């Protein structure tokens, strides 16, 4: 398998390998905590980035409160690893998935879910009715509100109130809050523009929470935010919780938007396998190692050299200028992913190192958990 | 986990799930065999599509000869599953990977590799010299020739001959052939244009083989081709082996080029989780279930409705016309992948069904094997 034991040096790794610089990762965590701690909001990091209960535990130890996941199958892994304060941020639809949710809820009573429609909410309620859990615990439910991303979510204001009233008739669900993810704002490059649009989205969300409270709903949680907006969300009126994820590793796309307040801690170690011409080499990392949905990855520390994929297993590094690129067959390159979450999803484990010596191996435990 | 046992119906599956229609898949295999059998060339399917020793065995049983893989880590899985006539089509570079290759060669003496440079070939030879295998078997080696793809590969003609002479001095390698993949032609939409360009590339490859033979190299294998070109390669002078892979499942990108001679046998079963507006629904399949590197996937049997991803776990299906799209929360949709190989790489297993009843579950055994 190529050696990958604590104490080994990175040079002993086969490639491509996903590696994490622990010094940089720990600094990123400390920066997010110190940035947000003064605001008093909870940090419930989205674990869709790391896909690892080990890292979820490190984040909780640093001061975060539980975690978010996208899917029931991810929540199962987290709960079975002892991370049981979990918020599932995608709507749960379909009899097989609802059945899994109920089984999980039996052993994870702190679970939180979202709904954005009556069919979605009532199917879950009906399943709890049909197979009651001893003590009849209520499942903590948040309404997914569309704050401008136009993905899922009910419209803010009156439509959310109408849905809240429907949920209040479902005896197995307990409405505890609203969730509104402004995903469309995470990568707005201008900080001022990002901040202003975020403030508007947060006003929509908190006013909707206020409308529900004015109608006697006990809205405790108003949750939102990502790496690109967490600091603005956390300083907006009425927000109780933020969900950043990518800050722990960062990527090219977020760096282009957010800047270098957080640093790249994760790279894909790769090898030059061919040098077809002086200006260009081919590395062993293609679509199966680095995603392209948000642009191309970048080689670390090689200014003037750019990457494109050449299919599943190949990528080209090309030198923009005349002459030789200076890279040779056998050279090792660290690639900075363009989009961190789906890149992590391609790999089976992390090799976490400090100054080139491997300290820990972490499985990507929720990799591929799409259900 | 959502039920997925033989005898279950597809309706019992949680989503997203990768499903294969066995009737269609078997017809695709039979068509490729009957298309190429009259030519007498060997079919060595590229197993980067299916990533499954089970399917490799089915292809061999249907008349194929061994298989291709891209990486050593994939070859390990195939060999350990009894598929030992394997050709590794990517250059093998770097001490950790070469060490894995040598270990694999000890238990898979029929292994075939490619080289495109002296550093690549001599490092493998040196490793065999340093840790000789009893009986001193030679490792079957092909030269990777650039036939126009401009990815890896030495230039055809004289540069290939120069490399062949260098390899002949390496006592642990046995030069048996040339490999030239015309990947740049697979998706040329015009059949005539694809055929003509392919004929030119095959002439370059076979003339290079002839040049080596004229210089007393015993070139037995001339291997090439993919789903888009296999029939043209197989009818070109001097080609002994073709490597199609995608025909077994097909995808949108290949259908747009090759047409419907082969049919879509693989889809990603997904569920509508939200209906934010009459013309648009959101399904539970995003970047983690369907790749976007070769355009967007398509919903099966829903003309006028198109897909875009909305991040890792969401996708939108939109109706081009006015009015309601006719889809509702809870509906199930089969998505036809745009690019089959990296899509399969996102999933852990196949549910193979016949007329909606699950017959077999196949692990995606070489999923994530990027090393």
XYZ file of C-alpha atoms in Angstrom:
742
model
C 0.000 0.000 0.000
C 2.960 2.377 0.161
C 4.004 2.964 3.761
C 1.827 5.304 5.750
C 2.560 4.775 9.419
C 3.092 7.393 12.120
C 6.785 8.244 12.216
C 7.274 7.736 8.468
C 8.324 10.683 6.366
C 6.142 11.925 3.506
C 8.791 10.657 1.084
C 7.766 7.100 1.949
C 4.201 7.671 0.694
C 2.992 6.370 -2.624
C 1.111 8.979 -4.673
C -1.430 10.436 -5.101
C -1.858 10.779 -1.329
C -3.981 13.257 0.601
C -1.796 14.968 3.192
C -2.591 17.479 5.940
C -0.124 19.866 7.559
C -1.134 19.712 11.226
C 0.498 23.018 12.178
C -1.508 24.868 9.534
C -4.752 22.991 10.257
C -4.512 23.687 13.983
C -3.854 27.376 13.275
C -6.961 27.508 11.053
C -9.111 26.039 13.818
C -7.691 28.442 16.406
C -8.312 31.393 14.067
C -11.958 30.510 13.484
C -12.556 30.010 17.193
C -10.885 33.305 18.136
C -12.697 35.130 15.310
C -16.139 33.981 16.409
C -15.815 33.420 20.160
C -16.383 37.104 21.033
C -19.764 37.025 19.252
C -21.158 34.323 21.515
C -22.734 32.345 18.645
C -22.324 28.584 18.574
C -20.000 27.111 15.955
C -21.493 23.907 14.598
C -19.000 23.066 11.836
C -20.265 21.382 8.699
C -18.597 17.977 8.666
C -19.206 17.561 4.928
C -15.696 18.993 4.548
C -13.658 16.634 6.727
C -15.950 13.566 6.626
C -14.153 12.363 9.735
C -15.330 11.737 13.308
C -11.694 12.158 14.412
C -11.683 15.707 13.095
C -15.209 16.329 14.406
C -13.899 15.448 17.863
C -10.903 17.781 17.465
C -13.249 20.622 16.482
C -15.497 19.983 19.487
C -12.455 19.900 21.755
C -11.420 23.288 20.316
C -14.764 24.809 21.282
C -17.230 23.880 18.558
C -20.712 22.590 19.409
C -21.615 19.321 17.662
C -21.616 19.254 13.894
C -23.646 19.359 10.711
C -23.824 16.632 8.086
C -25.715 16.568 4.807
C -27.125 13.045 4.820
C -28.528 10.375 7.130
C -25.765 7.946 6.125
C -23.140 10.464 7.274
C -24.997 10.991 10.549
C -24.982 7.223 11.161
C -21.179 7.157 10.983
C -20.796 10.171 13.255
C -23.256 8.856 15.853
C -21.637 5.419 15.832
C -18.312 7.170 16.501
C -19.690 9.043 19.512
C -20.468 12.385 17.802
C -24.196 12.472 18.566
C -25.049 16.194 18.556
C -25.667 16.198 14.814
C -27.780 18.402 12.554
C -28.695 16.869 9.153
C -28.966 19.806 6.741
C -30.643 18.087 3.747
C -34.327 17.241 3.563
C -34.982 13.538 4.307
C -37.413 12.077 1.774
C -38.440 8.550 0.805
C -39.523 5.540 2.857
C -36.102 3.771 2.943
C -34.301 6.902 4.153
C -37.003 7.827 6.681
C -36.741 4.305 8.098
C -32.974 4.797 8.531
C -33.600 8.147 10.202
C -35.970 6.594 12.760
C -33.459 3.841 13.577
C -30.751 6.474 14.045
C -32.992 8.703 16.182
C -33.494 5.798 18.591
C -29.815 5.913 19.513
C -29.230 9.637 18.900
C -32.002 11.599 20.648
C -30.142 14.917 20.134
C -30.437 14.601 16.345
C -31.728 17.633 14.428
C -33.341 17.624 10.986
C -34.699 20.110 8.439
C -37.973 20.121 6.537
C -39.202 22.486 3.850
C -42.582 20.985 2.942
C -45.595 19.319 4.485
C -45.044 16.025 2.594
C -41.490 15.870 3.916
C -42.472 16.615 7.526
C -45.598 14.503 7.657
C -43.899 11.369 6.252
C -41.330 11.503 9.053
C -44.039 12.112 11.624
C -46.081 9.216 10.271
C -43.098 6.862 10.505
C -42.592 7.859 14.149
C -46.302 7.334 14.747
C -46.201 3.876 13.160
C -43.162 2.709 15.116
C -43.228 4.682 18.328
C -40.018 4.987 20.339
C -40.303 4.315 24.093
C -40.929 7.614 25.887
C -42.201 9.168 22.653
C -39.332 11.612 22.224
C -39.925 14.446 19.750
C -37.471 14.834 16.866
C -35.883 18.299 16.869
C -36.900 19.951 13.614
C -35.823 23.140 11.881
C -37.511 24.768 8.915
C -35.208 25.186 5.896
C -35.793 28.770 4.728
C -34.709 30.023 1.296
C -32.626 33.134 2.048
C -31.657 33.662 -1.597
C -29.711 30.561 -2.630
C -32.789 29.264 -4.480
C -31.904 25.624 -3.859
C -34.186 24.040 -1.277
C -36.111 25.827 1.445
C -39.526 27.387 1.880
C -39.911 31.092 1.141
C -39.248 33.331 4.178
C -41.983 35.168 6.066
C -45.592 34.025 5.710
C -44.912 30.707 3.865
C -42.552 29.691 6.658
C -45.217 30.550 9.224
C -47.769 28.431 7.338
C -45.350 25.486 7.374
C -44.622 26.048 11.081
C -48.349 25.763 11.808
C -48.499 22.484 9.901
C -45.534 21.138 11.834
C -47.125 22.097 15.151
C -49.903 19.622 14.323
C -47.352 16.800 13.949
C -46.961 15.433 17.443
C -43.662 13.628 16.937
C -41.762 16.665 15.638
C -40.609 19.571 17.782
C -39.982 22.799 15.899
C -36.870 24.362 17.447
C -35.552 26.737 14.824
C -34.902 27.940 11.318
C -32.014 27.113 8.986
C -31.098 29.354 6.036
C -27.928 28.699 4.086
C -26.662 31.554 1.906
C -24.531 29.249 -0.245
C -24.739 31.641 -3.186
C -22.707 34.223 -1.249
C -19.791 32.088 -0.030
C -17.545 32.817 -3.009
C -18.431 36.448 -3.777
C -14.944 37.912 -4.205
C -15.505 41.415 -2.884
C -15.514 41.321 0.899
C -17.811 44.349 1.142
C -20.246 42.927 -1.385
C -20.239 39.560 0.377
C -20.816 41.252 3.724
C -23.661 43.454 2.486
C -25.509 40.644 0.742
C -25.008 38.438 3.788
C -26.469 41.089 6.093
C -29.562 41.242 3.867
C -29.958 37.434 3.902
C -29.507 37.359 7.678
C -32.156 40.051 8.088
C -34.581 37.892 6.086
C -33.766 34.881 8.258
C -33.947 36.623 11.634
C -37.143 38.486 10.714
C -38.704 35.156 9.781
C -37.621 33.776 13.161
C -39.192 36.828 14.814
C -42.437 36.290 12.887
C -42.620 32.717 14.182
C -41.881 33.857 17.737
C -44.607 36.520 17.479
C -46.935 33.642 16.643
C -45.885 31.784 19.783
C -43.408 29.349 18.248
C -40.413 28.722 20.504
C -37.607 29.404 18.005
C -34.322 28.850 19.834
C -31.952 28.141 16.937
C -31.287 30.385 13.945
C -28.510 28.654 12.031
C -26.646 29.551 8.855
C -23.271 30.465 7.386
C -20.192 29.010 5.761
C -16.493 29.771 5.635
C -17.073 32.770 3.362
C -19.729 34.398 5.567
C -19.398 33.024 9.122
C -17.965 36.222 10.583
C -20.751 38.345 9.035
C -23.486 35.915 10.088
C -22.128 35.734 13.619
C -22.306 39.528 13.964
C -25.805 39.789 12.459
C -28.758 40.305 14.775
C -30.614 37.172 15.811
C -28.211 34.494 14.531
C -27.470 31.847 17.162
C -25.294 29.355 15.271
C -22.943 29.215 12.258
C -21.857 26.203 10.168
C -18.464 26.834 8.507
C -16.580 23.779 7.274
C -13.949 24.486 4.637
C -11.809 26.835 6.777
C -10.070 23.835 8.352
C -8.357 22.875 5.040
C -9.221 25.738 2.633
C -9.050 25.498 -1.179
C -8.278 27.655 -4.207
C -11.897 28.750 -4.640
C -12.249 29.953 -1.039
C -8.814 31.586 -1.038
C -9.806 33.601 -4.106
C -12.862 34.856 -2.211
C -11.857 35.015 1.442
C -8.132 35.643 1.107
C -5.393 34.172 3.245
C -6.837 34.632 6.735
C -7.031 30.826 6.694
C -4.248 28.879 4.961
C -4.103 25.761 2.782
C -3.490 22.847 5.168
C -4.465 20.018 2.800
C -2.751 19.069 -0.442
C -2.717 16.083 -2.785
C 0.836 14.779 -3.027
C 1.514 13.677 -6.596
C 4.406 12.559 -8.815
C 5.635 13.640 -12.242
C 5.313 10.506 -14.398
C 6.143 11.876 -17.858
C 7.792 14.900 -19.468
C 6.468 15.069 -23.024
C 8.004 18.473 -23.735
C 10.315 20.924 -21.919
C 7.466 23.248 -20.915
C 5.093 20.541 -19.685
C 5.067 17.513 -17.399
C 2.315 15.011 -16.614
C 1.468 14.146 -13.014
C -0.422 11.139 -11.656
C -3.380 13.171 -10.342
C -6.421 13.600 -12.595
C -10.182 13.653 -12.099
C -10.035 10.758 -9.616
C -7.754 12.757 -7.289
C -8.722 16.407 -7.857
C -12.182 17.734 -8.753
C -12.724 20.341 -11.488
C -16.269 21.509 -10.715
C -14.954 24.807 -9.270
C -11.972 25.339 -11.550
C -8.541 23.803 -11.499
C -6.278 22.956 -8.611
C -2.925 24.687 -8.212
C 0.577 23.354 -7.630
C 1.939 24.605 -4.306
C 5.011 26.806 -4.512
C 5.308 26.755 -8.297
C 4.385 30.252 -9.531
C 3.914 30.449 -13.289
C 2.999 26.765 -13.549
C -0.655 25.868 -14.037
C -2.611 22.613 -13.924
C -5.272 21.099 -16.141
C -6.619 17.566 -15.867
C -6.008 15.057 -18.670
C -8.663 12.548 -17.707
C -9.203 10.346 -14.693
C -5.585 9.648 -13.763
C -3.464 12.341 -15.440
C -2.915 16.067 -15.146
C -0.603 18.433 -16.987
C 1.544 21.101 -15.337
C 2.532 23.733 -17.888
C 5.015 26.562 -17.648
C 3.564 29.783 -19.039
C 6.932 31.095 -20.250
C 9.402 29.906 -22.853
C 12.014 27.360 -21.914
C 12.110 24.410 -19.552
C 9.595 24.125 -16.698
C 12.312 22.801 -14.400
C 10.306 19.714 -13.388
C 11.511 16.167 -14.092
C 10.094 12.635 -14.026
C 9.988 11.516 -10.404
C 9.559 14.994 -8.898
C 6.852 15.307 -6.272
C 4.281 18.080 -6.361
C 1.736 19.161 -3.750
C -1.548 20.112 -5.421
C -3.911 22.544 -3.665
C -7.504 21.431 -4.384
C -9.850 23.861 -6.124
C -12.903 22.599 -4.174
C -12.112 20.880 -0.909
C -15.284 18.941 -0.004
C -15.675 16.814 -3.164
C -11.889 16.386 -3.362
C -11.784 14.858 0.121
C -14.648 12.619 -1.022
C -12.327 11.018 -3.600
C -9.802 9.773 -1.036
C -9.875 7.025 1.564
C -7.593 8.443 4.256
C -5.623 11.460 5.371
C -1.926 11.357 6.213
C -1.524 14.088 8.826
C 2.044 15.266 9.225
C 4.058 17.830 11.115
C 7.083 19.163 9.254
C 7.030 16.147 6.942
C 6.784 13.435 9.609
C 3.480 11.543 9.671
C 1.725 11.775 13.043
C -1.756 10.392 12.390
C -3.756 8.505 9.768
C -7.463 9.387 9.633
C -9.976 7.427 7.579
C -12.372 9.526 5.473
C -15.129 7.746 7.315
C -18.130 9.332 5.603
C -16.623 9.334 2.108
C -19.219 8.254 -0.425
C -22.073 8.499 2.060
C -24.529 10.032 -0.382
C -27.693 8.493 1.037
C -28.344 0.911 4.962
C -31.521 0.789 2.890
C -32.239 -2.754 1.734
C -30.227 -4.014 -1.175
C -30.493 -7.759 -1.260
C -31.064 -10.025 -4.262
C -34.798 -10.457 -4.726
C -35.620 -6.956 -3.463
C -37.279 -4.516 -5.794
C -35.620 -1.224 -6.719
C -38.302 0.572 -4.738
C -36.730 -0.766 -1.550
C -33.437 1.021 -2.249
C -32.435 4.194 -0.476
C -31.153 6.900 -2.829
C -28.894 7.905 -4.459
C -28.100 4.339 -5.554
C -26.118 3.178 -8.576
C -28.225 0.649 -10.483
C -27.461 -1.473 -13.541
C -30.042 -2.949 -15.912
C -28.637 -6.438 -16.579
C -30.569 -6.994 -19.814
C -29.118 -3.830 -21.330
C -25.605 -4.448 -20.003
C -25.518 -7.991 -21.364
C -26.745 -6.727 -24.747
C -23.944 -4.124 -24.791
C -21.319 -6.796 -24.120
C -22.754 -9.092 -26.799
C -22.790 -6.213 -29.305
C -19.150 -5.298 -28.725
C -18.078 -8.944 -29.011
C -20.041 -9.502 -32.212
C -18.831 -6.185 -33.655
C -15.162 -7.002 -33.128
C -14.986 -10.803 -33.245
C -14.830 -10.945 -37.081
C -11.677 -8.754 -37.022
C -9.686 -11.250 -34.975
C -8.207 -8.603 -32.670
C -8.119 -9.248 -28.946
C -10.512 -7.262 -26.769
C -8.751 -6.304 -23.538
C -11.401 -4.076 -21.915
C -10.291 -1.165 -19.811
C -11.477 -1.952 -16.303
C -11.239 1.706 -15.243
C -14.920 1.858 -16.184
C -16.372 -0.939 -14.081
C -13.722 -1.084 -11.313
C -15.000 -4.561 -10.534
C -13.378 -8.000 -10.734
C -16.886 -9.477 -10.970
C -17.504 -7.569 -14.172
C -13.973 -8.273 -15.422
C -14.768 -11.972 -15.085
C -18.068 -11.554 -16.935
C -16.237 -9.800 -19.797
C -13.615 -12.558 -19.983
C -16.358 -15.170 -20.002
C -17.965 -13.325 -22.914
C -14.761 -13.560 -24.944
C -12.514 -10.729 -23.805
C -8.830 -11.345 -23.082
C -7.676 -10.082 -19.674
C -8.097 -6.418 -18.887
C -6.458 -3.033 -18.606
C -6.202 -0.938 -15.456
C -4.694 2.510 -14.973
C -2.847 2.067 -11.691
C -0.854 -0.486 -9.691
C -3.350 -0.291 -6.821
C -6.138 -1.311 -9.207
C -4.035 -4.177 -10.549
C -3.489 -5.436 -6.996
C -7.244 -5.775 -6.469
C -7.772 -7.523 -9.816
C -4.904 -9.966 -9.285
C -6.036 -10.755 -5.749
C -9.471 -11.538 -7.219
C -8.044 -13.956 -9.783
C -7.913 -11.598 -12.798
C -4.150 -11.838 -13.430
C -3.797 -11.064 -17.173
C -3.600 -7.330 -16.524
C -2.056 -4.460 -18.473
C -1.315 -1.302 -16.432
C -1.711 1.613 -18.857
C -0.151 4.441 -16.791
C 3.574 4.973 -16.338
C 4.784 3.679 -12.964
C 7.093 6.205 -11.317
C 8.486 6.673 -7.795
C 10.147 4.278 -5.369
C 7.037 3.441 -3.264
C 4.997 2.574 -6.369
C 7.795 0.629 -8.049
C 8.180 -1.419 -4.861
C 4.443 -2.252 -5.002
C 4.785 -3.206 -8.655
C 7.598 -5.652 -7.903
C 5.601 -7.276 -5.098
C 2.628 -7.618 -7.444
C 4.758 -9.026 -10.277
C 5.916 -11.838 -7.967
C 2.366 -13.170 -7.850
C 1.230 -12.004 -11.312
C 3.888 -12.997 -13.855
C 1.566 -12.150 -16.783
C 1.497 -8.476 -15.781
C 2.147 -5.888 -18.520
C 3.358 -2.330 -18.031
C 4.084 0.773 -20.115
C 7.108 3.050 -20.120
C 7.719 6.263 -22.055
C 11.133 7.334 -20.794
C 14.498 5.921 -19.791
C 14.194 7.116 -16.164
C 10.835 5.320 -15.865
C 12.108 2.056 -17.392
C 15.504 1.975 -15.692
C 14.080 2.579 -12.191
C 11.823 -0.473 -12.566
C 14.694 -2.522 -13.965
C 16.956 -1.438 -11.099
C 14.352 -2.461 -8.528
C 14.118 -5.914 -10.138
C 17.924 -6.103 -10.153
C 18.113 -5.177 -6.460
C 15.478 -7.695 -5.357
C 15.632 -10.475 -7.916
C 12.652 -12.807 -8.236
C 13.414 -16.554 -8.331
C 13.780 -17.669 -11.956
C 14.487 -14.055 -12.986
C 11.269 -13.568 -14.972
C 11.223 -10.584 -17.324
C 8.460 -8.029 -16.903
C 6.415 -7.633 -20.092
C 6.843 -4.022 -21.191
C 5.162 -1.909 -23.856
C 6.276 1.500 -25.048
C 3.635 4.206 -24.621
C 3.609 6.055 -27.967
C 2.007 9.492 -28.416
C -0.374 9.032 -31.364
C -1.778 12.554 -31.067
C -3.397 12.757 -27.650
C -0.415 14.732 -26.345
C -0.729 13.379 -22.828
C 2.001 10.861 -22.038
C 3.957 8.792 -24.541
C 7.188 9.092 -26.494
C 6.987 10.518 -30.013
C 6.357 7.870 -32.705
C 9.014 6.709 -35.159
C 12.674 7.326 -34.378
C 12.257 8.465 -30.711
C 10.359 5.240 -29.991
C 13.152 3.249 -31.617
C 15.743 5.039 -29.462
C 13.744 4.173 -26.333
C 13.366 0.559 -27.511
C 17.168 0.281 -27.786
C 17.542 1.595 -24.239
C 14.989 -0.923 -22.964
C 16.789 -3.771 -24.695
C 19.776 -3.058 -22.449
C 17.602 -3.517 -19.349
C 17.801 -7.230 -18.638
C 14.718 -7.485 -16.415
C 12.308 -5.930 -18.926
C 11.018 -7.679 -22.038
C 9.768 -5.348 -24.759
C 6.643 -6.998 -26.237
C 4.737 -4.183 -27.889
C 3.564 -0.643 -28.317
C 0.586 1.115 -26.765
C -0.939 4.267 -28.268
C -4.180 5.646 -26.912
C -6.042 8.109 -29.136
C -8.078 9.516 -26.247
C -8.500 12.831 -28.034
C -10.649 11.132 -30.708
C -13.101 9.193 -28.526
C -15.718 11.929 -28.428
C -15.433 13.440 -31.911
C -19.107 13.668 -32.873
C -18.879 13.064 -36.621
C -18.444 9.361 -37.247
C -16.548 9.965 -40.502
C -14.235 12.497 -38.903
C -13.603 10.186 -35.952
C -12.913 7.287 -38.299
C -10.526 9.255 -40.518
C -8.523 10.706 -37.647
C -8.408 7.280 -36.031
C -7.063 5.682 -39.226
C -4.279 8.291 -39.276
C -3.379 7.649 -35.628
C -3.394 3.876 -36.225
C -1.085 4.301 -39.215
C 1.367 6.204 -36.993
C 1.189 3.441 -34.391
C 1.507 0.478 -36.749
C 4.301 2.123 -38.731
C 6.194 2.640 -35.488
C 5.675 -1.039 -34.670
C 6.992 -1.900 -38.137
C 10.047 0.316 -37.604
C 10.836 -1.545 -34.379
C 10.356 -4.917 -36.079
C 12.656 -3.829 -38.931
C 15.231 -3.224 -36.223
C 14.805 -6.761 -34.883
C 12.508 -6.027 -31.967
C 9.900 -8.726 -31.451
C 6.775 -6.551 -31.331
C 3.808 -8.873 -30.752
C 1.256 -6.469 -29.271
C -0.040 -3.250 -30.810
C -2.751 -2.039 -28.451
C -5.052 0.968 -28.511
C -8.649 2.128 -28.747
C -11.663 3.050 -26.673
C -15.423 2.818 -26.995
C -15.481 5.649 -29.546
C -12.857 4.128 -31.847
C -12.608 0.376 -31.149
C -14.295 -0.682 -34.398
C -12.009 1.575 -36.475
C -8.877 0.484 -34.607
C -9.801 -3.176 -34.956
C -10.090 -2.819 -38.728
C -6.853 -0.842 -39.081
C -3.735 -2.624 -40.361
C -1.393 -3.930 -37.693
C -3.545 -3.481 -34.585
C -3.638 -6.623 -32.416
C -5.666 -5.493 -29.399
C -8.289 -2.906 -28.415
C -9.179 -1.533 -24.993
C -12.787 -0.250 -24.905
C -14.363 0.164 -21.481
C -17.340 2.521 -21.374
C -19.530 0.564 -23.834
C -20.684 -1.722 -21.026
C -22.590 1.100 -19.275
C -22.382 4.067 -21.706
C -22.936 7.718 -20.722
C -24.316 10.956 -22.167
C -20.934 12.055 -23.547
C -20.371 8.793 -25.444
C -23.961 8.630 -26.658
C -23.581 12.116 -28.141
C -20.523 10.884 -30.061
C -21.141 7.214 -30.799
C -24.927 7.155 -30.964
C -27.192 4.471 -29.622
C -25.458 1.324 -30.881
C -24.765 0.718 -27.181
C -27.450 1.690 -24.651
C -27.420 3.258 -21.191
C -27.378 0.342 -18.740
C -26.301 2.283 -15.632
C -28.216 5.059 -13.892
C -28.125 6.808 -10.543
C -31.472 6.352 -8.847
C -32.377 9.553 -7.004
C -35.309 11.143 -5.193
C -37.050 14.506 -5.456
C -36.564 16.110 -2.024
C -37.937 19.599 -2.604
C -40.126 21.495 -5.064
C -39.245 25.162 -4.689
C -41.276 26.267 -7.709
C -43.678 24.630 -10.206
C -41.073 24.429 -12.969
C -38.247 23.066 -10.822
C -37.569 20.290 -8.311
C -34.441 19.447 -6.315
C -33.103 15.887 -6.249
C -30.687 14.296 -3.779
C -27.896 13.749 -6.343
C -25.216 16.430 -6.673
C -21.451 16.445 -7.211
C -20.953 13.501 -4.849
C -23.212 11.277 -6.998
C -22.797 12.610 -10.558
C -19.661 14.176 -12.052
C -19.764 17.372 -14.120
C -16.325 17.276 -15.811
C -17.921 16.269 -19.147
C -21.153 18.219 -18.909
C -24.344 17.441 -17.056
C -26.138 14.182 -16.524
C -29.631 13.658 -17.917
C -32.854 12.387 -16.358
C -33.985 9.180 -18.062
C -37.315 9.353 -19.835
C -38.024 13.010 -19.046
C -37.709 14.954 -22.319
C -37.656 18.731 -21.836
C -36.322 18.455 -18.292
C -32.655 19.246 -17.723
C -30.287 18.815 -14.782
C -27.711 21.063 -13.164
C -25.898 20.339 -9.928
C -26.480 22.555 -6.896
C -23.424 21.525 -4.897
C -22.277 18.266 -3.376
C -25.643 16.771 -2.490
C -28.264 18.595 -4.573
C -29.257 18.891 -8.192
C -32.056 20.788 -9.912
C -34.332 19.380 -12.583
C -35.931 22.201 -14.558
C -38.735 22.156 -17.069
C -37.872 24.259 -20.123
C -41.474 25.234 -20.803
C -44.043 27.236 -18.883
C -46.176 25.523 -16.287
C -45.642 22.698 -13.864
C -42.832 20.194 -14.413
C -45.067 17.356 -13.240
C -42.591 16.086 -10.645
C -43.368 15.979 -6.932
C -41.516 15.485 -3.644
C -40.862 11.771 -3.251
C -40.741 10.968 -6.982
C -37.818 8.807 -8.073
C -35.659 9.727 -11.047
C -33.010 7.706 -12.877
C -30.086 9.932 -13.844
C -27.884 8.954 -16.810
C -24.266 9.935 -15.967
C -22.476 12.378 -18.272
C -19.096 10.637 -17.754
C -19.289 7.066 -16.586
C -15.808 6.244 -15.212
C -15.488 9.011 -12.602
C -19.188 8.628 -11.733
C -18.721 4.942 -10.892
C -15.725 6.048 -8.798
C -18.083 7.983 -6.493
C -20.130 4.925 -5.494
C -19.398 1.917 -3.308
C -21.515 -0.755 -4.976
C -23.753 -1.584 -7.901
C -27.299 -2.902 -7.558
C -27.761 -5.016 -10.684
C -31.379 -5.673 -11.515
C -33.522 -7.326 -14.160
C -36.882 -5.681 -14.767
C -36.667 -3.950 -11.393
C -35.777 -6.994 -9.283
C -32.274 -6.958 -7.803
C -30.196 -9.967 -8.867
C -26.658 -9.126 -7.778
C -24.726 -6.629 -5.669
C -21.200 -5.871 -6.901
C -18.696 -3.876 -4.860
C -16.853 -1.133 -6.784
C -13.695 -2.878 -5.685
C -11.128 -0.529 -7.241
C -12.995 2.649 -6.391
C -10.569 5.296 -5.150
C -7.507 3.275 -6.185
C -5.568 6.256 -7.489
C -2.093 5.005 -6.587
